[in-house]
mmCIF file with all atom_site columns, C-alpha atoms in Angstrom:
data_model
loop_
_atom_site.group_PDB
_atom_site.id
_atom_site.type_symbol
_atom_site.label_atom_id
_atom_site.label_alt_id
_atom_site.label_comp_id
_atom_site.label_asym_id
_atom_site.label_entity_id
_atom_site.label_seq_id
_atom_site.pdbx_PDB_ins_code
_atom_site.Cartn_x
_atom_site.Cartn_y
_atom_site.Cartn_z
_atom_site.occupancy
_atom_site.B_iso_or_equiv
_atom_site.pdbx_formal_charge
_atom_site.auth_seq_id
_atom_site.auth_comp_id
_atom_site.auth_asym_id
_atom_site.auth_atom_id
_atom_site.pdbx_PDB_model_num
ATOM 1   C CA . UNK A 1 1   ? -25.780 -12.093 33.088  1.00 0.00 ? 573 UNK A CA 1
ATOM 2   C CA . UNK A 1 2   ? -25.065 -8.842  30.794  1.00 0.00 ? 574 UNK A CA 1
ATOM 3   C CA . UNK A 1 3   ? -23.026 -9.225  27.678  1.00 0.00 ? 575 UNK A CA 1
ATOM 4   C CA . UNK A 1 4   ? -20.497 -6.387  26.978  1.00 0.00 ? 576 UNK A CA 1
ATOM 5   C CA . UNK A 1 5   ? -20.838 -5.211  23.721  1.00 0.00 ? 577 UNK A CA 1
ATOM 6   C CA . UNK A 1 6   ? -17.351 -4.033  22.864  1.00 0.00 ? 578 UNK A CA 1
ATOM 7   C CA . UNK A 1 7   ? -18.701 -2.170  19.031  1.00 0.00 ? 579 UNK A CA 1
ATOM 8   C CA . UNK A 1 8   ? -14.757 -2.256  17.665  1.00 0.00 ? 580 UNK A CA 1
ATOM 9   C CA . UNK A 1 9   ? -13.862 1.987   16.315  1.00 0.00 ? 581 UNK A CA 1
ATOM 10  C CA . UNK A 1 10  ? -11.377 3.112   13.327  1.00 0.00 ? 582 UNK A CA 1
ATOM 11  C CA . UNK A 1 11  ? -8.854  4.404   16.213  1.00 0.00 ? 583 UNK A CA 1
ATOM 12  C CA . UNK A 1 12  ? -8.394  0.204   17.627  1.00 0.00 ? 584 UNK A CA 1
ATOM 13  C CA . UNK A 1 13  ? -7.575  -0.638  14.260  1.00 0.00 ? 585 UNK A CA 1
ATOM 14  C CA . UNK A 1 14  ? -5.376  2.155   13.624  1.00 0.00 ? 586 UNK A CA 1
ATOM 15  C CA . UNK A 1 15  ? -3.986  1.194   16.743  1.00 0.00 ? 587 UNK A CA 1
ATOM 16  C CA . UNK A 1 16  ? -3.691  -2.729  15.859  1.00 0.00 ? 588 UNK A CA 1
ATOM 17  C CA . UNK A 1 17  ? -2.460  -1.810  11.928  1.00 0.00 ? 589 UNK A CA 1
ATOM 18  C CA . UNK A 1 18  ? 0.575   0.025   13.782  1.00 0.00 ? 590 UNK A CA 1
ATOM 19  C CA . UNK A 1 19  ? 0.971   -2.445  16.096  1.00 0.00 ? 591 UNK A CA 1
ATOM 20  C CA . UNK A 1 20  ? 1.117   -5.194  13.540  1.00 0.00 ? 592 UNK A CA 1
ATOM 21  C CA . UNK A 1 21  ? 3.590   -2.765  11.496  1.00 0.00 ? 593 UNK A CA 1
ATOM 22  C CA . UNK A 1 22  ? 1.595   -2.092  8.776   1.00 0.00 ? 594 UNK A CA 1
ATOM 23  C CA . UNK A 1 23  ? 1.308   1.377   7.042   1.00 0.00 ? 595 UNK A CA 1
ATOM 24  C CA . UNK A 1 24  ? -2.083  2.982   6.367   1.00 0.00 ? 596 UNK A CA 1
ATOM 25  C CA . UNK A 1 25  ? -4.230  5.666   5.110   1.00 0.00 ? 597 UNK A CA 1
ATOM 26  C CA . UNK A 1 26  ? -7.469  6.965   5.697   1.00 0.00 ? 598 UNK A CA 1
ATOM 27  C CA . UNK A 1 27  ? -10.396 7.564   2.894   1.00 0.00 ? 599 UNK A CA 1
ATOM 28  C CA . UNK A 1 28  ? -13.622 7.189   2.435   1.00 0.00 ? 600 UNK A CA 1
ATOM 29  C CA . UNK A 1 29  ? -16.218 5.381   0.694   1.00 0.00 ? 601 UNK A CA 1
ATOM 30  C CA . UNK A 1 30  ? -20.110 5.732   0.471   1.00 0.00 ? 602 UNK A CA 1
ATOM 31  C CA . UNK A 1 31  ? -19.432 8.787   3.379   1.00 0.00 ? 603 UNK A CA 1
ATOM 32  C CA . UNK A 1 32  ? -17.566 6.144   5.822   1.00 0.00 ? 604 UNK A CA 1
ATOM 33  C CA . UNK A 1 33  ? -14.013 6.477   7.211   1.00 0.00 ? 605 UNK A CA 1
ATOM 34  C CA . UNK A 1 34  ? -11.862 3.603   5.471   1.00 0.00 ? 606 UNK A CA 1
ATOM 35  C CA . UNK A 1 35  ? -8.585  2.645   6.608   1.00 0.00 ? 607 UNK A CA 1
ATOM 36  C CA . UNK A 1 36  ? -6.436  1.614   3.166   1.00 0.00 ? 608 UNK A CA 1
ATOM 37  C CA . UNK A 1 37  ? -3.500  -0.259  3.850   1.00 0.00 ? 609 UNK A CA 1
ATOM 38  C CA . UNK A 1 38  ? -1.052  -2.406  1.461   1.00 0.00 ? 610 UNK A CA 1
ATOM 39  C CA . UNK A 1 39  ? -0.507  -6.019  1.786   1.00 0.00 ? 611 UNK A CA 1
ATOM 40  C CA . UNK A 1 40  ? 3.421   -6.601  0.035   1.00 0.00 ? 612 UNK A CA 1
ATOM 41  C CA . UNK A 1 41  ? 3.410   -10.184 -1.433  1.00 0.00 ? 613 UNK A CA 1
ATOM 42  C CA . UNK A 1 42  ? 6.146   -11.989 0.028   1.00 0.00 ? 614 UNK A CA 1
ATOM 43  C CA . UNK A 1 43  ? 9.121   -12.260 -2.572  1.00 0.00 ? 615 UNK A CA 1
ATOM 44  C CA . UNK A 1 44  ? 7.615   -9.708  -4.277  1.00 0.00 ? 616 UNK A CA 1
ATOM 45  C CA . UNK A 1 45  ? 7.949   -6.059  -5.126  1.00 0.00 ? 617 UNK A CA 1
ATOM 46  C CA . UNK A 1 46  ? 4.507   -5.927  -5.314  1.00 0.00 ? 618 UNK A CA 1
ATOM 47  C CA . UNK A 1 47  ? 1.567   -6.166  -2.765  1.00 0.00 ? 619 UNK A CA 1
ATOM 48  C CA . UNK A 1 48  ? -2.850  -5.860  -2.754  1.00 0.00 ? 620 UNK A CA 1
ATOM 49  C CA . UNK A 1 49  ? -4.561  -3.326  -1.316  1.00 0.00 ? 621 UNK A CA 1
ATOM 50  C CA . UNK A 1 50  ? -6.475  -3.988  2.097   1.00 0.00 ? 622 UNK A CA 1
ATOM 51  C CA . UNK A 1 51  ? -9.571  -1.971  3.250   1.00 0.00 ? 623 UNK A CA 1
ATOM 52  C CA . UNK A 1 52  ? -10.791 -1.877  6.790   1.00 0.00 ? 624 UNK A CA 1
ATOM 53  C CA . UNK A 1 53  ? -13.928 0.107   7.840   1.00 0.00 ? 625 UNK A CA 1
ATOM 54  C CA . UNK A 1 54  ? -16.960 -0.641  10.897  1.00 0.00 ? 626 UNK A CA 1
ATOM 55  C CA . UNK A 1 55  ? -20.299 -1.598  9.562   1.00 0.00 ? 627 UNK A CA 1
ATOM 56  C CA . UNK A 1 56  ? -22.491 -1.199  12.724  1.00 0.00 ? 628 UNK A CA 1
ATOM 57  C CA . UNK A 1 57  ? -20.969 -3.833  14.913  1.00 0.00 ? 629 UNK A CA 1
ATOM 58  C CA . UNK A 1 58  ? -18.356 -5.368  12.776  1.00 0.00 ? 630 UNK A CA 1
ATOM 59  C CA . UNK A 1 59  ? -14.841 -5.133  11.312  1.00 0.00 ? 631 UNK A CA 1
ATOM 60  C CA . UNK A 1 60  ? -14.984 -5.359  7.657   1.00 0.00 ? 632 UNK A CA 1
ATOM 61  C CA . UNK A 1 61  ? -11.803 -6.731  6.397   1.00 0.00 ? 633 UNK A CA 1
ATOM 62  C CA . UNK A 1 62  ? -11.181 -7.209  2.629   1.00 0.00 ? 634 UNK A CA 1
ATOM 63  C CA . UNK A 1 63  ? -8.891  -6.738  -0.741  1.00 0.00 ? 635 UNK A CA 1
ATOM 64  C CA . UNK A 1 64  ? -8.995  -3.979  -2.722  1.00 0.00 ? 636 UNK A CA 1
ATOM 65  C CA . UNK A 1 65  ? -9.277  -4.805  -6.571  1.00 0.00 ? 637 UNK A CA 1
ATOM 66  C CA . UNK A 1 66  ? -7.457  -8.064  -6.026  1.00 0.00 ? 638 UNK A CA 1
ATOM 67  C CA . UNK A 1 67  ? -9.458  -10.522 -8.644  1.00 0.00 ? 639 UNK A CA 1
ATOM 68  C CA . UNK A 1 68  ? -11.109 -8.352  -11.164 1.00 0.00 ? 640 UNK A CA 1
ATOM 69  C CA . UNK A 1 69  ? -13.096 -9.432  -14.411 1.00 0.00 ? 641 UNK A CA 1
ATOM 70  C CA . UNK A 1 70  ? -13.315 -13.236 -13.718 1.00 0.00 ? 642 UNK A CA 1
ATOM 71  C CA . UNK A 1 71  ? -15.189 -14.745 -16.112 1.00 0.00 ? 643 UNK A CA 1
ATOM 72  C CA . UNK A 1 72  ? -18.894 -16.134 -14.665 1.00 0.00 ? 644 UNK A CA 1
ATOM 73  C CA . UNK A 1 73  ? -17.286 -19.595 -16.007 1.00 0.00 ? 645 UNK A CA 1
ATOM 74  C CA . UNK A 1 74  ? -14.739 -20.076 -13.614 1.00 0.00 ? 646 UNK A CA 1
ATOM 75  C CA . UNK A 1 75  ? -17.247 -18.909 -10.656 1.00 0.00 ? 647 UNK A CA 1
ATOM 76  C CA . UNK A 1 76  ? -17.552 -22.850 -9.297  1.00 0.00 ? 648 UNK A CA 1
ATOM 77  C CA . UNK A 1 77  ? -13.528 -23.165 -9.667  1.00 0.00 ? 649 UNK A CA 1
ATOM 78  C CA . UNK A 1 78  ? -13.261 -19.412 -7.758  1.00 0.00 ? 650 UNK A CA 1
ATOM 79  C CA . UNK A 1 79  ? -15.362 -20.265 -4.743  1.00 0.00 ? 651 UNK A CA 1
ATOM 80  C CA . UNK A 1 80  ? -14.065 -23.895 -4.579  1.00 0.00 ? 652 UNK A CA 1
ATOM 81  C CA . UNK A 1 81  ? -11.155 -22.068 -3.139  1.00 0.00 ? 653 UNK A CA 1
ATOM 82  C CA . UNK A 1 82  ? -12.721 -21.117 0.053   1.00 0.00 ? 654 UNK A CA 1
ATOM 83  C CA . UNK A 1 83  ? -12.361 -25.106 1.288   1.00 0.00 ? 655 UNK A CA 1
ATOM 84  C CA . UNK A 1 84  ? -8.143  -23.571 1.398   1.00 0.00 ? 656 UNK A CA 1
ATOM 85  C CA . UNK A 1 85  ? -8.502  -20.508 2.985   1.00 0.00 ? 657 UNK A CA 1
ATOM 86  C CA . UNK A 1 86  ? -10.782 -21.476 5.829   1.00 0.00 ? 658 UNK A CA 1
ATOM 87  C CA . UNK A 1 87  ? -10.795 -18.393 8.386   1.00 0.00 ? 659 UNK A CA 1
ATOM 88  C CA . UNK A 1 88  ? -11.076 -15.887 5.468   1.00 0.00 ? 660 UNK A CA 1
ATOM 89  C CA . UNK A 1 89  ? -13.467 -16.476 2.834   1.00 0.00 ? 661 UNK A CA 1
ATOM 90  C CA . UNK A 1 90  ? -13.874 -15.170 -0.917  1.00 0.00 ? 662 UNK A CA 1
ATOM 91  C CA . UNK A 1 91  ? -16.525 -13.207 -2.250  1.00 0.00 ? 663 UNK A CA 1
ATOM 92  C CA . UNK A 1 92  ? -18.152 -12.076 -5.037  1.00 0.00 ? 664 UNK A CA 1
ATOM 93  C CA . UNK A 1 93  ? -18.721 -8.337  -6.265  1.00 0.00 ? 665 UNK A CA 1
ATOM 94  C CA . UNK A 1 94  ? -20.745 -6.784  -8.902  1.00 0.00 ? 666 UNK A CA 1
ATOM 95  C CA . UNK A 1 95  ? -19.152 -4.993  -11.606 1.00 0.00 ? 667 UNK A CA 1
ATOM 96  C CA . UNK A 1 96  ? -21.090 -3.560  -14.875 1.00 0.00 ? 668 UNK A CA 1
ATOM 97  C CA . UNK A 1 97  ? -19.961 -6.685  -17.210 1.00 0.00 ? 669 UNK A CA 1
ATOM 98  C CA . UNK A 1 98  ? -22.493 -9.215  -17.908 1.00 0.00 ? 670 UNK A CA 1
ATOM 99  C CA . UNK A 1 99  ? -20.210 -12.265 -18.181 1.00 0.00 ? 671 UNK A CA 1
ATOM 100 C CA . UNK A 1 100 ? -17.578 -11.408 -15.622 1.00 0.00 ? 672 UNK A CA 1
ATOM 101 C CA . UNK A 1 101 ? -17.567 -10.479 -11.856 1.00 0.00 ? 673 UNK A CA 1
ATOM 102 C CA . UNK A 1 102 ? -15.175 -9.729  -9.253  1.00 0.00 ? 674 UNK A CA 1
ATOM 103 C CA . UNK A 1 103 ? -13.818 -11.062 -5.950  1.00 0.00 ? 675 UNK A CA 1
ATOM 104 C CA . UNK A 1 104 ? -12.779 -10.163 -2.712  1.00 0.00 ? 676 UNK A CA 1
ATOM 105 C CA . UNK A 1 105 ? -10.628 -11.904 0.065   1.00 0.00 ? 677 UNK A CA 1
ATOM 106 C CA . UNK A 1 106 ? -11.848 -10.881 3.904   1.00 0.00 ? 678 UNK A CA 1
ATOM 107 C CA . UNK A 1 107 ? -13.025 -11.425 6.798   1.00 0.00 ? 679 UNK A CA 1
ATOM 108 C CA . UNK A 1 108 ? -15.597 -9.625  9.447   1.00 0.00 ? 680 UNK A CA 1
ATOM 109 C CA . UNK A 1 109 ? -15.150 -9.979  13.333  1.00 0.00 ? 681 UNK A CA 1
ATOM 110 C CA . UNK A 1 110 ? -18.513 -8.785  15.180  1.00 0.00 ? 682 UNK A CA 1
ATOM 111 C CA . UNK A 1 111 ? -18.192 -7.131  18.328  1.00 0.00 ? 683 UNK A CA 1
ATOM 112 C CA . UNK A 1 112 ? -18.243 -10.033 20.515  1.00 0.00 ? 684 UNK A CA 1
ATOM 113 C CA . UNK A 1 113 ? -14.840 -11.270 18.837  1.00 0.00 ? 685 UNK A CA 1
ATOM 114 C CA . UNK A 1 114 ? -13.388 -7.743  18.562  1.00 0.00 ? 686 UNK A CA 1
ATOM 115 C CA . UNK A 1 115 ? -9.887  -8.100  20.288  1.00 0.00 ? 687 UNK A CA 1
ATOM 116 C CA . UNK A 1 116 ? -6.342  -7.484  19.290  1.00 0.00 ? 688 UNK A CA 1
ATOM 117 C CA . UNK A 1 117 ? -5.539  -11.183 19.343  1.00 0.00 ? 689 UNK A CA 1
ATOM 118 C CA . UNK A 1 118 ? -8.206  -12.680 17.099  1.00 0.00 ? 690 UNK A CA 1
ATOM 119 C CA . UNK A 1 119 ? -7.358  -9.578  15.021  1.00 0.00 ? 691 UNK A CA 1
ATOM 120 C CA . UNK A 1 120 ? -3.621  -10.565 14.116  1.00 0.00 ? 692 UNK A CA 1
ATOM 121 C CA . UNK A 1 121 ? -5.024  -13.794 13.886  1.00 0.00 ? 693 UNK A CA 1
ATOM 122 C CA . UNK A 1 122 ? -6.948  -13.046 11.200  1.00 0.00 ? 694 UNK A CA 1
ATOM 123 C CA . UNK A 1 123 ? -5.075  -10.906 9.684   1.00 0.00 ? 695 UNK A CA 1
ATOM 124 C CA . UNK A 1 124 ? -2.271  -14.055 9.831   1.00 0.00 ? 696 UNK A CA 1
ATOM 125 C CA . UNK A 1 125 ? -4.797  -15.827 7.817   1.00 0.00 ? 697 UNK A CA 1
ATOM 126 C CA . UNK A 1 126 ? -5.964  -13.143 5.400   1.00 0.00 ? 698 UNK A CA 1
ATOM 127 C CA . UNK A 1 127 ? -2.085  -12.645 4.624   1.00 0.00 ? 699 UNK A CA 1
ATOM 128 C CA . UNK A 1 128 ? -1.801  -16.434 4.184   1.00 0.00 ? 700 UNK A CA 1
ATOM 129 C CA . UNK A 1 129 ? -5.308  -16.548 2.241   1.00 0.00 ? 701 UNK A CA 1
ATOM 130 C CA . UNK A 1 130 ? -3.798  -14.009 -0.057  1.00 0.00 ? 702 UNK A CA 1
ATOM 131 C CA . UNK A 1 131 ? -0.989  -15.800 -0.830  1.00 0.00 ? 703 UNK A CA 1
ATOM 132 C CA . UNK A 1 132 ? -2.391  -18.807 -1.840  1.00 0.00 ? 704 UNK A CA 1
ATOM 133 C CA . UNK A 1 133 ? -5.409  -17.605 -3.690  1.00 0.00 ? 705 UNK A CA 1
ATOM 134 C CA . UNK A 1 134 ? -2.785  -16.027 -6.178  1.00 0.00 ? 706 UNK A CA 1
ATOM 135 C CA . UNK A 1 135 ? -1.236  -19.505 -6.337  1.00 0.00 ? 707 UNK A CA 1
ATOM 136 C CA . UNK A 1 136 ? -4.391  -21.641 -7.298  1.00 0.00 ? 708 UNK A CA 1
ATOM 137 C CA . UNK A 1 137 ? -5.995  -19.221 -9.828  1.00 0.00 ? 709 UNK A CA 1
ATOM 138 C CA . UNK A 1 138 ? -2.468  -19.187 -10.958 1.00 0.00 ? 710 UNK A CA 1
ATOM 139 C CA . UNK A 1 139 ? -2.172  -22.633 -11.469 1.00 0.00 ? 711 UNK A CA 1
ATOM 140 C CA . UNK A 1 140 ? -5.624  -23.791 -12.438 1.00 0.00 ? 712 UNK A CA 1
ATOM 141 C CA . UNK A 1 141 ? -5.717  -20.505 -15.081 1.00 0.00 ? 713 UNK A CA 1
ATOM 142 C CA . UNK A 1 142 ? -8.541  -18.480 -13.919 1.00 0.00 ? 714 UNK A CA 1
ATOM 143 C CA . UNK A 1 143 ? -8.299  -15.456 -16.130 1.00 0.00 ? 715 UNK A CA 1
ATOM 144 C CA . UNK A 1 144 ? -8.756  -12.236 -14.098 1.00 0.00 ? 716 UNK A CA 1
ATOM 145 C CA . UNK A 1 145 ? -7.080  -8.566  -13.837 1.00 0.00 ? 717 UNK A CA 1
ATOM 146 C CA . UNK A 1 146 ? -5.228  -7.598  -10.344 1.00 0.00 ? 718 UNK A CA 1
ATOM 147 C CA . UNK A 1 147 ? -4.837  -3.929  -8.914  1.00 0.00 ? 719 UNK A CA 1
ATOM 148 C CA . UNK A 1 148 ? -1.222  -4.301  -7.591  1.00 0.00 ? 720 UNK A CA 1
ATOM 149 C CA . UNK A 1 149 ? 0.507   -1.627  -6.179  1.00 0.00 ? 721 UNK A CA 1
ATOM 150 C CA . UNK A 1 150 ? 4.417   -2.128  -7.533  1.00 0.00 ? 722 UNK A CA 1
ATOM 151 C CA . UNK A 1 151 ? 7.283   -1.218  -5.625  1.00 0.00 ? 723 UNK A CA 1
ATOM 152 C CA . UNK A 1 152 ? 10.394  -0.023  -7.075  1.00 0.00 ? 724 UNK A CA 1
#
């Protein structure tokens, strides 16, 4: 019995982003089409910046800028936080400090996953993920810089 591979394209995102009512744009990065879209905090005039772009067979899902100079202290307390989040996981970045790093909230579906439900599902939990990161490093004090976009 033949698998399908379904290899997921920029255009069934773009599709899915406007389905799920979000707003995008396209860019790119190291020579790939990126789709950038904002994620607005709820209560908030405020919101994180999502990427979306296809590495061979998968989705790649994550923030943009959204935990920035933690300090290589507060890694165990950081990652700790993925046993909240579940679905979506956090993940370190480099950056050209030697005692900080950065993070990143995402996801990646593979192209045996690639559908329009399990999308919006994930993207339920990276919107919930979001949220609640920014709660715990907010409580436990995990010094680090945020690119928000600000509404007015």
């Amino acid at each position: 019995m033949e698998t399908k591979t379904n290899i997921p394209t920029i255009e069934e995102i773009k599709k899915y982003l406007e389905e799920y009512g979000w707003k995008f744009r396209e860019t790119t990065s190291d020579g790939k089409l990126v789709i950038i879209s904002p994620y607005t905090l709820e209560k908030e005039m405020k919101g994180v910046l999502v990427s979306f772009k296809i590495e061979g067979e998968f989705v790649m899902v994550s923030t943009v800028g959204f935990m920035k100079n933690v300090s290589k202290d507060f890694s165990r307390n950081l990652l700790a936080i993925n046993d909240h989040i579940k679905l979506v996981k956090i993940f370190t970045t480099n950056n050209d400090k030697d005692n900080d790093f950065d993070a990143e909230l995402g996801f990646e579906l593979w192209n045996e996953s690639w559908n329009k439900e399990t999308f919006f599902a994930f993207m339920d939990m990276l919107a919930l993920g979001i949220e609640k990161t920014i709660e715990i490093i907010s409580n436990e004090d995990i010094p680090h810089q945020t690119d928000f976009i600000t509404y007015s």
